[in-house]
């Protein structure tokens, strides 16, 4: 058996971590392994297609372009499609609250089957967030295959 005395002071200095996170501006393209994402605008609205908000929420909306220059189909959308909104304490918002259709002239992106190789998609990423959440960041996590299988990307 292993016994751990949590009351004992190990005498070690506290562990600290500094994250070197580079924030990108609007219209800057960020890419990995041939997948490029450009965020054109971030805005808020009370409606997004057929989505239904919970009380006290609004839609966080990102107008984006995604270029798939890989050899793999890449899912695109909120949550499992790699996109999310995040506040300054790390809370992630990844529920689109059923937002389908369009916001103004722009289609809401939800492509779980993927953007095919060589294709590009433009549209809106939507998520329900608590009203007044600021600052708010649109985040994108590329699919692990772009990192794990270097032979599968250009």
mmCIF file of C-alpha atoms in Angstrom:
data_model
loop_
_atom_site.group_PDB
_atom_site.id
_atom_site.type_symbol
_atom_site.label_atom_id
_atom_site.label_comp_id
_atom_site.label_asym_id
_atom_site.label_seq_id
_atom_site.Cartn_x
_atom_site.Cartn_y
_atom_site.Cartn_z
ATOM 1 C CA UNK A 1 0.000 0.000 0.000
ATOM 2 C CA UNK A 2 0.986 3.598 -0.558
ATOM 3 C CA UNK A 3 0.438 6.083 2.244
ATOM 4 C CA UNK A 4 0.341 9.798 1.537
ATOM 5 C CA UNK A 5 0.437 12.320 4.371
ATOM 6 C CA UNK A 6 -1.325 15.375 2.921
ATOM 7 C CA UNK A 7 -0.783 17.325 6.118
ATOM 8 C CA UNK A 8 2.993 17.188 5.772
ATOM 9 C CA UNK A 9 4.714 20.152 4.125
ATOM 10 C CA UNK A 10 6.949 18.879 1.348
ATOM 11 C CA UNK A 11 8.983 22.077 1.431
ATOM 12 C CA UNK A 12 8.723 22.499 -2.338
ATOM 13 C CA UNK A 13 8.193 25.884 -3.965
ATOM 14 C CA UNK A 14 4.742 26.493 -5.478
ATOM 15 C CA UNK A 15 4.362 25.452 -9.083
ATOM 16 C CA UNK A 16 3.649 28.296 -11.478
ATOM 17 C CA UNK A 17 2.989 28.234 -15.184
ATOM 18 C CA UNK A 18 3.099 30.958 -17.766
ATOM 19 C CA UNK A 19 1.178 30.241 -20.926
ATOM 20 C CA UNK A 20 2.589 31.884 -24.007
ATOM 21 C CA UNK A 21 -0.674 32.379 -25.876
ATOM 22 C CA UNK A 22 -0.594 34.435 -29.040
ATOM 23 C CA UNK A 23 -3.871 36.190 -29.765
ATOM 24 C CA UNK A 24 -4.633 36.857 -33.398
ATOM 25 C CA UNK A 25 -6.457 39.851 -34.758
ATOM 26 C CA UNK A 26 -9.367 39.965 -37.125
ATOM 27 C CA UNK A 27 -8.537 39.040 -40.723
ATOM 28 C CA UNK A 28 -5.330 37.258 -39.661
ATOM 29 C CA UNK A 29 -5.066 33.707 -40.993
ATOM 30 C CA UNK A 30 -3.862 30.997 -38.631
ATOM 31 C CA UNK A 31 -2.987 27.575 -39.959
ATOM 32 C CA UNK A 32 -1.638 24.151 -39.146
ATOM 33 C CA UNK A 33 -0.810 21.359 -41.557
ATOM 34 C CA UNK A 34 -2.625 22.985 -44.480
ATOM 35 C CA UNK A 35 -5.773 23.948 -42.565
ATOM 36 C CA UNK A 36 -6.219 27.731 -42.467
ATOM 37 C CA UNK A 37 -8.774 29.684 -40.422
ATOM 38 C CA UNK A 38 -9.475 33.402 -40.750
ATOM 39 C CA UNK A 39 -11.791 35.233 -38.328
ATOM 40 C CA UNK A 40 -13.354 38.263 -39.960
ATOM 41 C CA UNK A 41 -15.670 39.533 -37.246
ATOM 42 C CA UNK A 42 -16.935 38.735 -33.749
ATOM 43 C CA UNK A 43 -20.351 40.027 -32.734
ATOM 44 C CA UNK A 44 -23.378 39.303 -30.563
ATOM 45 C CA UNK A 45 -27.065 38.831 -31.375
ATOM 46 C CA UNK A 46 -30.296 37.724 -29.736
ATOM 47 C CA UNK A 47 -31.108 35.469 -32.704
ATOM 48 C CA UNK A 48 -29.154 33.041 -34.872
ATOM 49 C CA UNK A 49 -31.171 31.058 -37.383
ATOM 50 C CA UNK A 50 -33.550 28.718 -35.586
ATOM 51 C CA UNK A 51 -31.516 28.636 -32.350
ATOM 52 C CA UNK A 52 -33.171 29.041 -28.957
ATOM 53 C CA UNK A 53 -31.307 30.723 -26.142
ATOM 54 C CA UNK A 54 -31.688 30.079 -22.449
ATOM 55 C CA UNK A 55 -32.735 32.969 -20.233
ATOM 56 C CA UNK A 56 -29.827 35.361 -19.687
ATOM 57 C CA UNK A 57 -27.948 34.275 -22.828
ATOM 58 C CA UNK A 58 -27.069 35.817 -26.158
ATOM 59 C CA UNK A 59 -25.375 34.375 -29.204
ATOM 60 C CA UNK A 60 -21.649 34.859 -29.612
ATOM 61 C CA UNK A 61 -21.040 34.858 -33.361
ATOM 62 C CA UNK A 62 -17.868 34.573 -35.383
ATOM 63 C CA UNK A 63 -17.724 35.240 -39.108
ATOM 64 C CA UNK A 64 -15.006 32.867 -40.364
ATOM 65 C CA UNK A 65 -13.386 31.360 -43.439
ATOM 66 C CA UNK A 66 -11.902 27.856 -43.297
ATOM 67 C CA UNK A 67 -9.605 26.598 -46.084
ATOM 68 C CA UNK A 68 -8.898 22.871 -46.079
ATOM 69 C CA UNK A 69 -5.596 22.372 -47.867
ATOM 70 C CA UNK A 70 -5.048 18.966 -46.256
ATOM 71 C CA UNK A 71 -5.707 15.488 -47.649
ATOM 72 C CA UNK A 72 -8.315 14.818 -44.957
ATOM 73 C CA UNK A 73 -11.958 15.896 -44.530
ATOM 74 C CA UNK A 74 -12.043 18.291 -41.566
ATOM 75 C CA UNK A 75 -15.141 18.782 -39.363
ATOM 76 C CA UNK A 76 -16.101 22.411 -38.851
ATOM 77 C CA UNK A 77 -18.527 23.899 -36.372
ATOM 78 C CA UNK A 78 -18.964 24.628 -32.709
ATOM 79 C CA UNK A 79 -17.836 21.973 -30.202
ATOM 80 C CA UNK A 80 -16.708 18.802 -31.997
ATOM 81 C CA UNK A 81 -15.993 20.899 -35.092
ATOM 82 C CA UNK A 82 -13.113 22.507 -33.229
ATOM 83 C CA UNK A 83 -14.586 25.954 -32.562
ATOM 84 C CA UNK A 84 -15.623 27.397 -29.220
ATOM 85 C CA UNK A 85 -15.922 30.653 -27.384
ATOM 86 C CA UNK A 86 -13.942 31.162 -24.189
ATOM 87 C CA UNK A 87 -13.975 33.837 -21.505
ATOM 88 C CA UNK A 88 -10.994 35.227 -19.608
ATOM 89 C CA UNK A 89 -11.196 32.610 -16.829
ATOM 90 C CA UNK A 90 -11.201 29.666 -19.250
ATOM 91 C CA UNK A 91 -14.903 28.804 -19.368
ATOM 92 C CA UNK A 92 -15.677 27.368 -22.815
ATOM 93 C CA UNK A 93 -18.999 27.790 -24.566
ATOM 94 C CA UNK A 94 -19.613 25.160 -27.236
ATOM 95 C CA UNK A 95 -23.386 24.767 -27.522
ATOM 96 C CA UNK A 96 -24.968 26.307 -30.593
ATOM 97 C CA UNK A 97 -28.414 26.093 -28.939
ATOM 98 C CA UNK A 98 -29.787 24.597 -32.136
ATOM 99 C CA UNK A 99 -28.644 27.501 -34.315
ATOM 100 C CA UNK A 100 -29.179 26.406 -37.912
ATOM 101 C CA UNK A 101 -29.846 28.406 -41.018
ATOM 102 C CA UNK A 102 -28.402 31.868 -41.356
ATOM 103 C CA UNK A 103 -27.562 35.114 -39.640
ATOM 104 C CA UNK A 104 -28.393 37.841 -42.102
ATOM 105 C CA UNK A 105 -26.847 36.760 -45.398
ATOM 106 C CA UNK A 106 -24.313 34.357 -43.802
ATOM 107 C CA UNK A 107 -24.960 30.624 -43.315
ATOM 108 C CA UNK A 108 -24.241 29.066 -39.919
ATOM 109 C CA UNK A 109 -21.418 26.524 -40.244
ATOM 110 C CA UNK A 110 -22.080 23.050 -38.863
ATOM 111 C CA UNK A 111 -20.278 20.446 -40.935
ATOM 112 C CA UNK A 112 -19.686 17.336 -38.791
ATOM 113 C CA UNK A 113 -18.906 15.292 -41.927
ATOM 114 C CA UNK A 114 -16.219 17.732 -42.837
ATOM 115 C CA UNK A 115 -14.923 20.187 -45.321
ATOM 116 C CA UNK A 116 -13.458 18.091 -48.105
ATOM 117 C CA UNK A 117 -9.793 18.425 -49.104
ATOM 118 C CA UNK A 118 -9.227 21.472 -51.296
ATOM 119 C CA UNK A 119 -12.516 23.108 -50.302
ATOM 120 C CA UNK A 120 -13.131 26.371 -48.444
ATOM 121 C CA UNK A 121 -16.159 27.352 -46.361
ATOM 122 C CA UNK A 122 -17.269 30.793 -45.202
ATOM 123 C CA UNK A 123 -19.960 31.470 -42.638
ATOM 124 C CA UNK A 124 -20.941 31.945 -39.021
ATOM 125 C CA UNK A 125 -19.896 30.027 -35.912
ATOM 126 C CA UNK A 126 -22.601 30.446 -33.222
ATOM 127 C CA UNK A 127 -22.764 29.595 -29.509
ATOM 128 C CA UNK A 128 -25.009 30.530 -26.620
ATOM 129 C CA UNK A 129 -23.113 32.516 -23.979
ATOM 130 C CA UNK A 130 -24.149 34.418 -20.829
ATOM 131 C CA UNK A 131 -25.074 38.004 -21.646
ATOM 132 C CA UNK A 132 -22.321 40.520 -21.009
ATOM 133 C CA UNK A 133 -19.464 37.998 -21.077
ATOM 134 C CA UNK A 134 -16.346 40.047 -21.779
ATOM 135 C CA UNK A 135 -13.697 39.576 -22.829
ATOM 136 C CA UNK A 136 -14.732 36.715 -25.088
ATOM 137 C CA UNK A 137 -12.438 34.838 -27.468
ATOM 138 C CA UNK A 138 -13.257 32.628 -30.442
ATOM 139 C CA UNK A 139 -11.002 29.587 -30.233
ATOM 140 C CA UNK A 140 -10.199 26.864 -32.735
ATOM 141 C CA UNK A 141 -8.554 23.525 -31.965
ATOM 142 C CA UNK A 142 -7.350 21.756 -35.108
ATOM 143 C CA UNK A 143 -8.109 18.042 -35.426
ATOM 144 C CA UNK A 144 -5.465 15.853 -33.743
ATOM 145 C CA UNK A 145 -4.857 14.011 -37.034
ATOM 146 C CA UNK A 146 -3.129 17.120 -38.361
ATOM 147 C CA UNK A 147 -0.557 16.746 -35.602
ATOM 148 C CA UNK A 148 -0.504 12.983 -35.095
ATOM 149 C CA UNK A 149 -0.243 11.819 -38.711
ATOM 150 C CA UNK A 150 2.262 14.124 -40.302
ATOM 151 C CA UNK A 151 2.307 11.905 -43.408
ATOM 152 C CA UNK A 152 -1.406 12.658 -43.983
ATOM 153 C CA UNK A 153 -0.956 16.390 -44.437
ATOM 154 C CA UNK A 154 0.867 18.330 -47.151
#
